[in-house]
Amino acid sequence: MTLDLETILNLICLTLASVSLVGSSTDNRDDDEELVKRCAGGDREAFNDLVVKYQKKVFSVAYRFVGDPEEANDLAQEIFTAAYQNLKSFRGDSKFSTWLFQIATNRGKNRFKYLKRRGFFTNKGSSETDDEGDQSHRALPDQTANPEELLSGNQIRKAVIEAINELEPDHREIVILRDIEGLSYDEIARILDLPEGTTKSRLHRARMVVKEKLKKVLS
Amino acid sequence: MMDCERIADYFRAVYEGDSDAQTGKMVKDHLKSCAACREEFKWYGVTIQALANLEQVAPPNDFLKQLNARIDKNSSIFQSIISQIKNLMNAIPTAPVPVGAVSLAFVTFCAFLVYNYTPPELSQGGKSGLSLNSNAQNGAIAVDSASRPVDSGMVASAPFSPQTAPFSHAYVPYDGPGRSSSVAWRFPTVADEIGADNLTVESPQMDLALKSLKEILPDIQGKLIDEKFRNAFGEALVGVIIPSSRYGDLTSALVNYGAIEVGAKSLESDSPAPTKVDSRNVRLYIRFTQAPK
C-alpha cells in the first residue's frame, strides 16, 4: 500500500514536471510564427495582421522616444516599413515581437538623438512652459505634501516627460521598455542584447535620475 | 545596519520584491529607523508609478492605410532602381559580368584615352607642315616641300631613330615614307610638342644650316624668338617671326644662300600657311635634325 502511494506520488510529480515543461515550451513558442512565415512569402494580409496586433505598442514606444504625435506616427511607420523590408532576413532566433522591438528601440534611439541635436526637445519644452508656465507655477505643491498625493496631478505628468526627455538615450530606452511599456526583464535583455543583471542595474540608475529630477521640480 | 549611501542600491530589488530575504530584512529595518531614506524610497516608488501612469497613446485610425501607402511607395522606388540596373545589365552583351569589373574596365579605358590624348593643334601639323630634306653635301639643304601627302599627322620627315627618341610618349599618327595612308606609332619630337607651322630641315651639317638661317633673317626683316638645342637627340629648334609676305622669301633665300637645293617641286605652290601673329607677321618654327651623313 505504501509502495503504491509512493508510486502514485512519483507519477504525480512526473506529470507536474512534464506539464511544467510543456508550459514553458509553449511560452517560448512564437505566437506570430505562422503570420511571419506567410508574410515572408509575400502575404500582405499577414503583414497587416501583424501591424494591427503591434501598432499600439510600437506607436507608444515611438511616442515615448520623440514625445510628439506626428513624429511618433512617422517613426512608427518607419519601424514597420523597416520590419517589412527586412522580414526575409528574420531567422526566427527570437520572437517576432522581440525582433520588432529591437527595430523600434534602435530607430527610436536614433530619432531621439537626431531630434535632440536639432533642439527639438528644448523648443518643445520651452513652448509648453510658455503655454502653461504661470499655471504650473501656481500649481506647485506644498512641500509638506505626501509624494503619493502628487501622482493624481497633471503637473507630475509634465515633470515626468521633461525628466525622460533629459535622460541619456541608454537610460531612456530602458525606462520606456520597462516602466512605461511594462516589458519583462528577460524580454528587455533580449531586445537590448544585455545581460539581465546589467539591464536591472541600468534601469535602477535611470530611475534614480528621474527621481532626482522629479524631486527637484515637485518639491 | 546598512549605511544610507548603500541603501539606495537596493531600492529596485526591494521595491520589486527581487531581493533575498536577508537583504530585504536589512533594508526594511534601515528604512524603519531612517526617515531620510524612507523619504527617498517613497520618491523612488512615486517615480515608478508616475512612469507607469503616463497617459496611453494610440496611433491614428488610418495608421495601417498610411503605412501601406508608404510601403508601396518605397517598394516602387526600390523596384524602379532594381529594374534600371537589370535593364542596364541586359543591355551589356557580356552580361552577367560583374558591374565592378565592367566599371573598372571602363575607367581603365578612359584613363588610357586621356593619357594618350594629343591636343588638336598637334594633329593638325601635317596639314600645314613643310619638310625640307637636305640631301646635299656641305650642309646644303634640299627642299622636299610637302612632297608626300600628310593627311593626318605631324610634320615629321625623319623616320624614327634612336637619336630622335623623345622624352614623352604622346600618340602621334604618322605617315612615314611609303606609308602615306597608314597610321603608325612614333615617339614625338620637340617640333611635335610645339605644334604646327614648322619647317623640318634635315642636314648632315646642322650647324651650318642654322648659321645660314640666322644670316638670312635680317635680310627678310625677320627675327629670332626662340632657340633650343637637344644635343642628345641631335636636333635643334628655332622659332622665328617674319613678315607674312616674306615667307616664300625665307625658303628662297635659303636656296639662294646656297644652303638649300631646290627639289622638284616649287616651294611657293606647296608652302603651308604658318601661324599668323598679326596681320603682317607670321611665327614659324624650324626644326633642324641631323641627317645621316
XYZ file of C-alpha atoms in Angstrom:
512
model
C 0.000 0.000 0.000
C 2.836 2.320 0.980
C 4.629 1.417 -2.203
C 1.543 2.136 -4.202
C 1.151 5.539 -2.609
C 4.787 6.319 -3.300
C 4.357 5.280 -6.906
C 1.301 7.452 -7.229
C 3.159 10.419 -5.757
C 6.038 9.857 -8.152
C 3.648 9.731 -11.037
C 2.018 12.951 -9.918
C 5.429 14.620 -9.675
C 6.410 13.405 -13.124
C 3.127 14.602 -14.565
C 3.541 18.021 -12.966
C 7.092 18.251 -14.272
C 6.056 17.353 -17.792
C 3.169 19.833 -17.667
C 5.596 22.461 -16.493
C 7.976 21.656 -19.361
C 5.166 21.785 -21.904
C 4.061 25.070 -20.421
C 7.497 26.593 -20.650
C 7.964 25.403 -24.219
C 4.598 26.928 -25.077
C 5.800 30.232 -23.584
C 8.888 30.174 -25.777
C 6.878 29.447 -28.894
C 6.359 32.457 -31.087
C 2.650 33.107 -31.498
C 3.397 35.054 -34.642
C 5.361 32.316 -36.357
C 2.629 31.453 -38.825
C 1.904 35.061 -39.707
C 5.597 35.788 -40.121
C 6.034 32.837 -42.471
C 3.126 33.943 -44.593
C 4.374 37.484 -44.571
C 7.865 36.440 -45.649
C 6.185 34.596 -48.503
C 4.703 37.850 -49.714
C 1.321 37.687 -47.995
C 0.460 41.314 -47.383
C -2.622 40.470 -45.368
C -0.469 38.577 -42.890
C 1.723 41.631 -42.512
C -1.350 43.780 -41.955
C -2.424 41.405 -39.200
C 0.953 41.804 -37.541
C 0.697 45.575 -37.824
C -2.753 45.626 -36.281
C -1.500 43.447 -33.451
C 1.537 45.558 -32.608
C 0.765 49.052 -33.865
C -0.355 50.353 -30.499
C 2.757 49.124 -28.681
C 5.098 50.284 -31.410
C 3.415 53.662 -31.663
C 3.597 54.024 -27.896
C 7.318 53.249 -27.840
C 7.837 55.676 -30.707
C 5.868 58.349 -28.902
C 7.912 57.920 -25.728
C 11.104 58.376 -27.693
C 10.047 61.520 -29.561
C 7.264 62.948 -27.401
C 5.259 64.241 -30.344
C 2.273 62.572 -32.064
C 3.286 63.453 -35.625
C 6.895 62.466 -35.145
C 5.736 59.297 -33.406
C 3.457 58.436 -36.315
C 6.278 58.904 -38.792
C 8.675 56.925 -36.620
C 6.210 54.072 -36.105
C 5.659 53.831 -39.852
C 9.403 53.834 -40.393
C 9.723 50.972 -37.896
C 7.069 48.843 -39.596
C 8.452 49.644 -43.037
C 11.905 48.519 -41.920
C 10.400 45.358 -40.473
C 8.543 44.642 -43.715
C 11.633 45.157 -45.839
C 13.845 43.041 -43.587
C 11.407 40.288 -42.735
C 13.128 37.857 -45.077
C 16.313 38.220 -43.048
C 14.429 37.418 -39.825
C 15.708 33.947 -38.918
C 13.350 33.273 -36.038
C 16.121 33.065 -33.431
C 13.949 35.221 -31.218
C 10.276 36.041 -31.102
C 8.968 38.323 -33.787
C 7.850 40.780 -31.111
C 11.388 40.910 -29.685
C 12.814 41.493 -33.139
C 10.236 44.196 -33.844
C 11.002 45.952 -30.560
C 14.703 45.781 -31.372
C 13.997 47.689 -34.560
C 11.719 50.074 -32.687
C 14.298 50.737 -29.991
C 17.164 51.279 -32.394
C 15.162 53.542 -34.675
C 13.646 55.354 -31.723
C 17.015 55.982 -30.147
C 18.438 57.248 -33.427
C 15.470 59.542 -33.996
C 15.717 60.807 -30.428
C 19.409 61.653 -30.905
C 18.650 63.307 -34.229
C 15.890 65.477 -32.781
C 17.877 66.302 -29.675
C 20.800 67.568 -31.766
C 18.389 69.909 -33.503
C 16.972 71.240 -30.251
C 13.568 69.655 -30.837
C 13.007 68.861 -27.177
C 14.364 72.166 -25.941
C 11.999 74.123 -28.159
C 9.138 71.836 -27.319
C 9.794 72.113 -23.602
C 10.013 75.893 -23.711
C 6.822 76.212 -25.746
C 4.961 74.007 -23.296
C 6.314 76.045 -20.431
C 5.221 79.213 -22.170
C 1.729 77.861 -22.633
C 1.145 76.825 -19.092
C 4.086 78.247 -17.236
C 2.166 80.537 -14.924
C -0.405 77.917 -14.160
C 2.190 75.308 -13.276
C 3.996 77.717 -11.011
C 0.749 78.398 -9.206
C 0.073 74.695 -9.034
C 3.350 73.875 -7.330
C 2.534 71.527 -4.495
C 3.024 72.192 -0.871
C 6.442 70.879 0.160
C 4.872 69.077 3.027
C 2.544 67.174 0.749
C 2.838 63.422 0.620
C 4.606 62.249 -2.609
C 1.861 59.774 -3.338
C -0.684 62.596 -3.447
C 1.296 64.204 -6.257
C 0.532 61.306 -8.559
C -3.012 62.449 -9.134
C -1.931 65.824 -10.515
C -1.396 66.779 -14.138
C 1.800 68.511 -13.157
C 3.646 65.324 -12.418
C 2.954 64.061 -15.947
C 4.770 67.059 -17.407
C 7.560 66.696 -14.902
C 7.999 63.053 -15.808
C 8.002 63.778 -19.540
C 10.587 66.503 -19.078
C 12.668 64.184 -16.943
C 12.533 61.480 -19.614
C 13.463 63.945 -22.324
C 16.587 64.836 -20.407
C 17.697 61.234 -19.947
C 20.600 59.741 -21.813
C 19.432 57.543 -24.706
C 20.517 54.321 -22.943
C 18.572 55.257 -19.822
C 15.620 56.497 -21.806
C 15.152 53.289 -23.755
C 15.248 51.068 -20.702
C 12.785 53.236 -18.776
C 10.431 53.205 -21.759
C 10.581 49.462 -22.170
C 10.244 48.541 -18.515
C 8.362 51.222 -16.630
C 6.169 52.614 -19.385
C 5.568 49.639 -21.655
C 5.869 47.026 -18.921
C 8.073 44.513 -20.713
C 9.748 41.767 -18.676
C 13.426 41.931 -17.796
C 14.046 38.846 -19.877
C 12.467 40.437 -22.937
C 14.266 43.740 -22.400
C 17.566 41.913 -22.034
C 16.941 40.205 -25.383
C 15.870 43.401 -27.105
C 18.840 45.388 -25.862
C 21.182 42.415 -26.052
C 22.299 42.919 -22.470
C 22.733 40.551 -19.520
C 19.717 40.639 -17.244
C 21.817 41.946 -14.343
C 23.057 44.832 -16.417
C 19.511 45.547 -17.518
C 18.358 45.781 -13.911
C 21.224 47.929 -12.704
C 20.899 50.275 -15.693
C 17.185 50.616 -15.064
C 17.842 51.415 -11.419
C 20.286 54.177 -12.353
C 17.822 55.595 -14.858
C 15.040 55.614 -12.270
C 17.273 57.374 -9.771
C 17.971 60.108 -12.338
C 14.246 60.554 -12.997
C 13.559 60.533 -9.256
C 16.023 63.344 -8.626
C 14.512 65.412 -11.412
C 11.014 64.854 -10.089
C 12.062 65.800 -6.583
C 13.702 68.941 -7.894
C 10.629 70.006 -9.821
C 7.912 68.948 -7.419
C 9.416 69.577 -4.002
C 22.927 48.127 9.914
C 23.397 49.357 6.376
C 24.502 52.917 5.862
C 22.366 55.396 3.946
C 24.661 55.573 0.904
C 24.378 51.860 0.231
C 20.702 51.505 0.953
C 19.622 53.183 -2.288
C 21.347 50.470 -4.293
C 18.733 48.008 -3.050
C 15.680 50.142 -3.771
C 14.876 48.390 -7.047
C 15.257 44.893 -5.680
C 13.268 45.654 -2.523
C 10.548 47.577 -4.363
C 10.059 44.765 -6.881
C 10.423 42.014 -4.302
C 13.518 40.790 -6.111
C 15.902 40.720 -3.141
C 16.808 37.776 -0.974
C 15.170 37.568 2.449
C 18.205 38.690 4.413
C 18.863 41.774 2.297
C 15.187 42.644 2.237
C 15.018 42.497 6.024
C 18.113 44.652 6.448
C 16.816 47.306 4.065
C 13.394 47.359 5.669
C 14.934 47.642 9.123
C 17.003 50.579 7.951
C 14.006 52.274 6.375
C 12.057 51.974 9.619
C 14.771 53.739 11.535
C 15.877 56.324 8.915
C 13.360 58.978 7.873
C 15.579 60.375 5.082
C 15.984 57.004 3.400
C 12.308 56.313 3.901
C 11.512 59.535 2.053
C 13.886 58.595 -0.751
C 12.281 55.201 -1.044
C 8.876 56.833 -1.283
C 10.080 59.067 -4.093
C 11.507 56.014 -5.802
C 8.086 54.416 -5.722
C 6.419 57.618 -6.852
C 8.769 57.764 -9.822
C 7.951 54.240 -10.919
C 4.245 54.815 -10.531
C 4.407 58.132 -12.339
C 6.173 56.495 -15.265
C 3.609 53.705 -15.359
C 0.722 56.163 -15.136
C 1.668 58.207 -18.165
C -1.281 58.598 -20.472
C -1.858 55.923 -23.068
C -1.338 56.952 -26.633
C -2.787 55.387 -29.730
C -1.850 55.587 -33.381
C -4.173 57.418 -35.782
C -7.126 55.442 -37.102
C -5.729 55.320 -40.617
C -2.293 54.182 -39.466
C -2.445 50.938 -41.444
C -3.586 52.746 -44.576
C -0.786 55.306 -44.263
C 1.718 52.539 -43.666
C 0.654 50.530 -46.703
C 0.860 53.637 -48.889
C 4.348 54.279 -47.595
C 5.486 50.714 -48.175
C 4.051 50.734 -51.705
C 5.832 53.996 -52.438
C 9.124 52.698 -51.099
C 8.680 49.421 -52.954
C 8.008 51.188 -56.240
C 11.140 53.302 -55.884
C 13.162 50.246 -54.919
C 11.726 48.193 -57.747
C 12.428 51.026 -60.152
C 16.097 51.114 -59.174
C 16.375 47.331 -59.442
C 14.715 47.278 -62.865
C 17.007 50.062 -64.076
C 20.027 48.035 -63.025
C 18.590 44.923 -64.683
C 17.961 46.832 -67.910
C 21.483 48.171 -67.822
C 22.904 44.709 -67.345
C 20.731 43.294 -70.123
C 21.969 45.984 -72.455
C 25.522 44.821 -71.917
C 26.306 41.906 -74.247
C 28.760 40.439 -71.814
C 26.230 40.249 -69.005
C 26.319 38.925 -66.391
C 29.765 40.394 -65.991
C 30.011 41.892 -62.526
C 29.327 45.582 -62.533
C 32.557 46.250 -60.690
C 34.634 44.573 -63.383
C 32.813 46.454 -66.123
C 33.293 49.726 -64.289
C 36.971 49.018 -63.764
C 37.448 48.226 -67.435
C 35.616 51.406 -68.422
C 37.678 53.568 -66.097
C 40.888 51.952 -67.352
C 39.855 52.606 -70.929
C 39.052 56.247 -70.179
C 42.359 56.681 -68.359
C 44.166 55.208 -71.352
C 42.459 57.655 -73.714
C 43.213 60.652 -71.511
C 46.804 59.573 -71.024
C 47.333 59.337 -74.751
C 45.344 62.405 -75.674
C 47.042 64.567 -78.258
C 45.949 68.192 -78.417
C 44.229 69.087 -81.675
C 46.881 71.601 -82.680
C 49.455 68.822 -82.768
C 47.385 66.660 -85.009
C 46.919 69.499 -87.482
C 50.608 69.913 -88.027
C 50.805 67.721 -91.060
C 48.351 69.798 -92.978
C 50.372 72.900 -92.717
C 53.815 71.431 -92.409
C 56.714 71.891 -94.694
C 59.532 69.470 -94.830
C 62.968 70.299 -96.044
C 65.185 67.357 -96.558
C 68.793 68.012 -97.075
C 70.441 65.535 -99.289
C 73.208 67.824 -100.272
C 76.703 67.797 -99.096
C 78.356 70.555 -97.103
C 75.304 71.368 -95.149
C 73.203 72.274 -98.116
C 69.575 71.704 -97.530
C 67.327 70.136 -100.102
C 63.744 71.232 -100.071
C 61.173 68.485 -100.081
C 58.214 70.679 -99.508
C 55.078 68.661 -98.955
C 56.390 66.217 -101.414
C 54.489 63.483 -99.692
C 50.905 63.542 -98.671
C 50.483 64.032 -94.986
C 46.860 63.740 -94.194
C 46.663 63.297 -90.554
C 49.976 63.526 -88.890
C 52.640 65.781 -87.675
C 55.302 67.107 -89.918
C 57.962 64.585 -89.423
C 60.164 63.922 -92.263
C 62.656 61.927 -90.331
C 61.681 58.386 -89.561
C 62.072 57.288 -86.019
C 65.567 56.608 -84.914
C 67.135 56.245 -81.507
C 68.757 59.643 -81.989
C 65.424 61.343 -82.200
C 63.968 59.372 -79.395
C 61.852 61.596 -77.275
C 61.201 62.191 -73.663
C 57.450 61.998 -73.793
C 55.021 59.426 -75.043
C 52.288 61.099 -76.967
C 50.381 59.312 -79.634
C 51.105 60.887 -82.971
C 49.640 59.398 -86.086
C 52.497 59.401 -88.516
C 52.651 58.787 -92.198
C 56.110 57.511 -92.710
C 57.819 57.194 -96.054
C 55.916 54.813 -98.207
C 53.111 54.608 -95.713
C 51.049 57.524 -96.764
C 47.694 56.112 -95.833
C 48.607 54.149 -92.783
C 48.884 55.280 -89.223
C 51.894 54.254 -87.230
C 53.163 54.795 -83.720
C 56.015 57.191 -83.383
C 57.614 58.956 -80.474
C 57.138 62.712 -80.681
C 59.886 65.227 -81.097
C 60.361 68.798 -79.922
C 58.672 70.067 -83.047
C 55.704 67.830 -82.340
C 55.328 69.396 -78.950
C 55.383 72.874 -80.336
C 52.764 72.198 -82.899
C 52.051 73.158 -86.423
C 53.584 75.662 -88.722
C 57.047 74.325 -88.678
C 59.665 73.506 -91.144
C 61.764 70.442 -90.718
C 65.253 70.739 -92.021
C 67.403 67.718 -92.211
C 71.011 68.457 -92.681
C 74.198 66.459 -92.452
C 75.793 69.640 -91.082
C 73.216 71.077 -88.792
C 75.445 73.866 -87.509
C 75.981 75.235 -90.992
C 72.292 75.136 -91.753
C 71.498 77.002 -88.556
C 74.101 79.624 -89.311
C 72.614 80.075 -92.769
C 69.216 80.719 -91.341
C 70.454 83.316 -88.876
C 72.236 85.205 -91.626
C 69.163 85.208 -93.803
C 66.803 86.527 -91.152
C 67.930 90.219 -91.138
C 67.630 90.317 -94.905
C 63.973 89.390 -94.773
C 63.203 91.568 -91.713
C 62.687 88.544 -89.550
C 63.836 87.947 -86.017
C 64.806 85.015 -83.918
C 62.413 84.397 -80.998
C 63.444 81.021 -79.721
C 66.314 78.607 -79.985
C 66.613 75.260 -78.315
C 69.227 72.587 -78.633
C 68.771 68.999 -77.808
C 72.153 67.593 -78.488
C 71.286 64.250 -77.083
C 68.780 63.792 -79.836
C 70.715 65.650 -82.495
C 68.152 68.298 -83.127
C 67.661 71.992 -82.684
C 64.583 74.117 -82.750
C 64.464 77.697 -83.933
C 61.474 79.962 -83.683
C 61.277 82.998 -85.948
C 58.852 85.766 -86.711
C 58.931 87.048 -90.232
C 56.663 89.250 -92.315
C 53.999 87.084 -93.875
C 54.884 88.450 -97.270
C 58.416 87.208 -96.824
C 57.571 83.620 -96.075
C 58.357 82.489 -99.555
C 61.459 84.612 -99.458
C 62.736 82.713 -96.469
C 62.886 79.446 -98.257
C 64.020 81.124 -101.445
C 66.723 82.939 -99.542
C 67.859 79.717 -98.039
C 68.122 78.333 -101.522
C 69.853 81.420 -102.802
C 72.204 81.414 -99.896
C 73.208 78.039 -101.033
C 72.082 76.145 -98.052
C 69.186 74.587 -99.866
C 68.937 72.679 -103.019
C 65.559 73.158 -104.544
C 63.678 69.984 -105.121
C 61.479 69.140 -107.997
C 58.509 70.944 -106.635
C 58.030 74.620 -106.223
C 58.362 75.970 -102.770
C 55.696 78.560 -103.243
C 52.974 76.323 -104.553
C 53.122 73.849 -101.717
C 54.030 76.109 -98.861
C 51.687 75.860 -95.932
C 50.370 78.906 -94.122
C 52.198 79.455 -90.826
C 50.631 80.830 -87.683
C 49.734 84.470 -88.011
C 50.973 86.632 -85.175
C 49.206 89.670 -86.502
C 48.073 90.902 -89.872
C 51.621 91.368 -91.050
C 53.807 88.798 -89.350
C 53.852 85.072 -89.031
C 55.516 82.828 -86.490
C 57.421 79.851 -87.722
C 59.268 77.089 -86.000
C 62.032 75.363 -87.827
C 63.426 72.104 -86.635
C 66.907 71.133 -87.660
C 67.732 67.492 -87.458
C 70.977 65.798 -88.036
C 70.675 63.824 -91.222
C 72.797 60.738 -91.633
C 75.976 61.572 -93.462
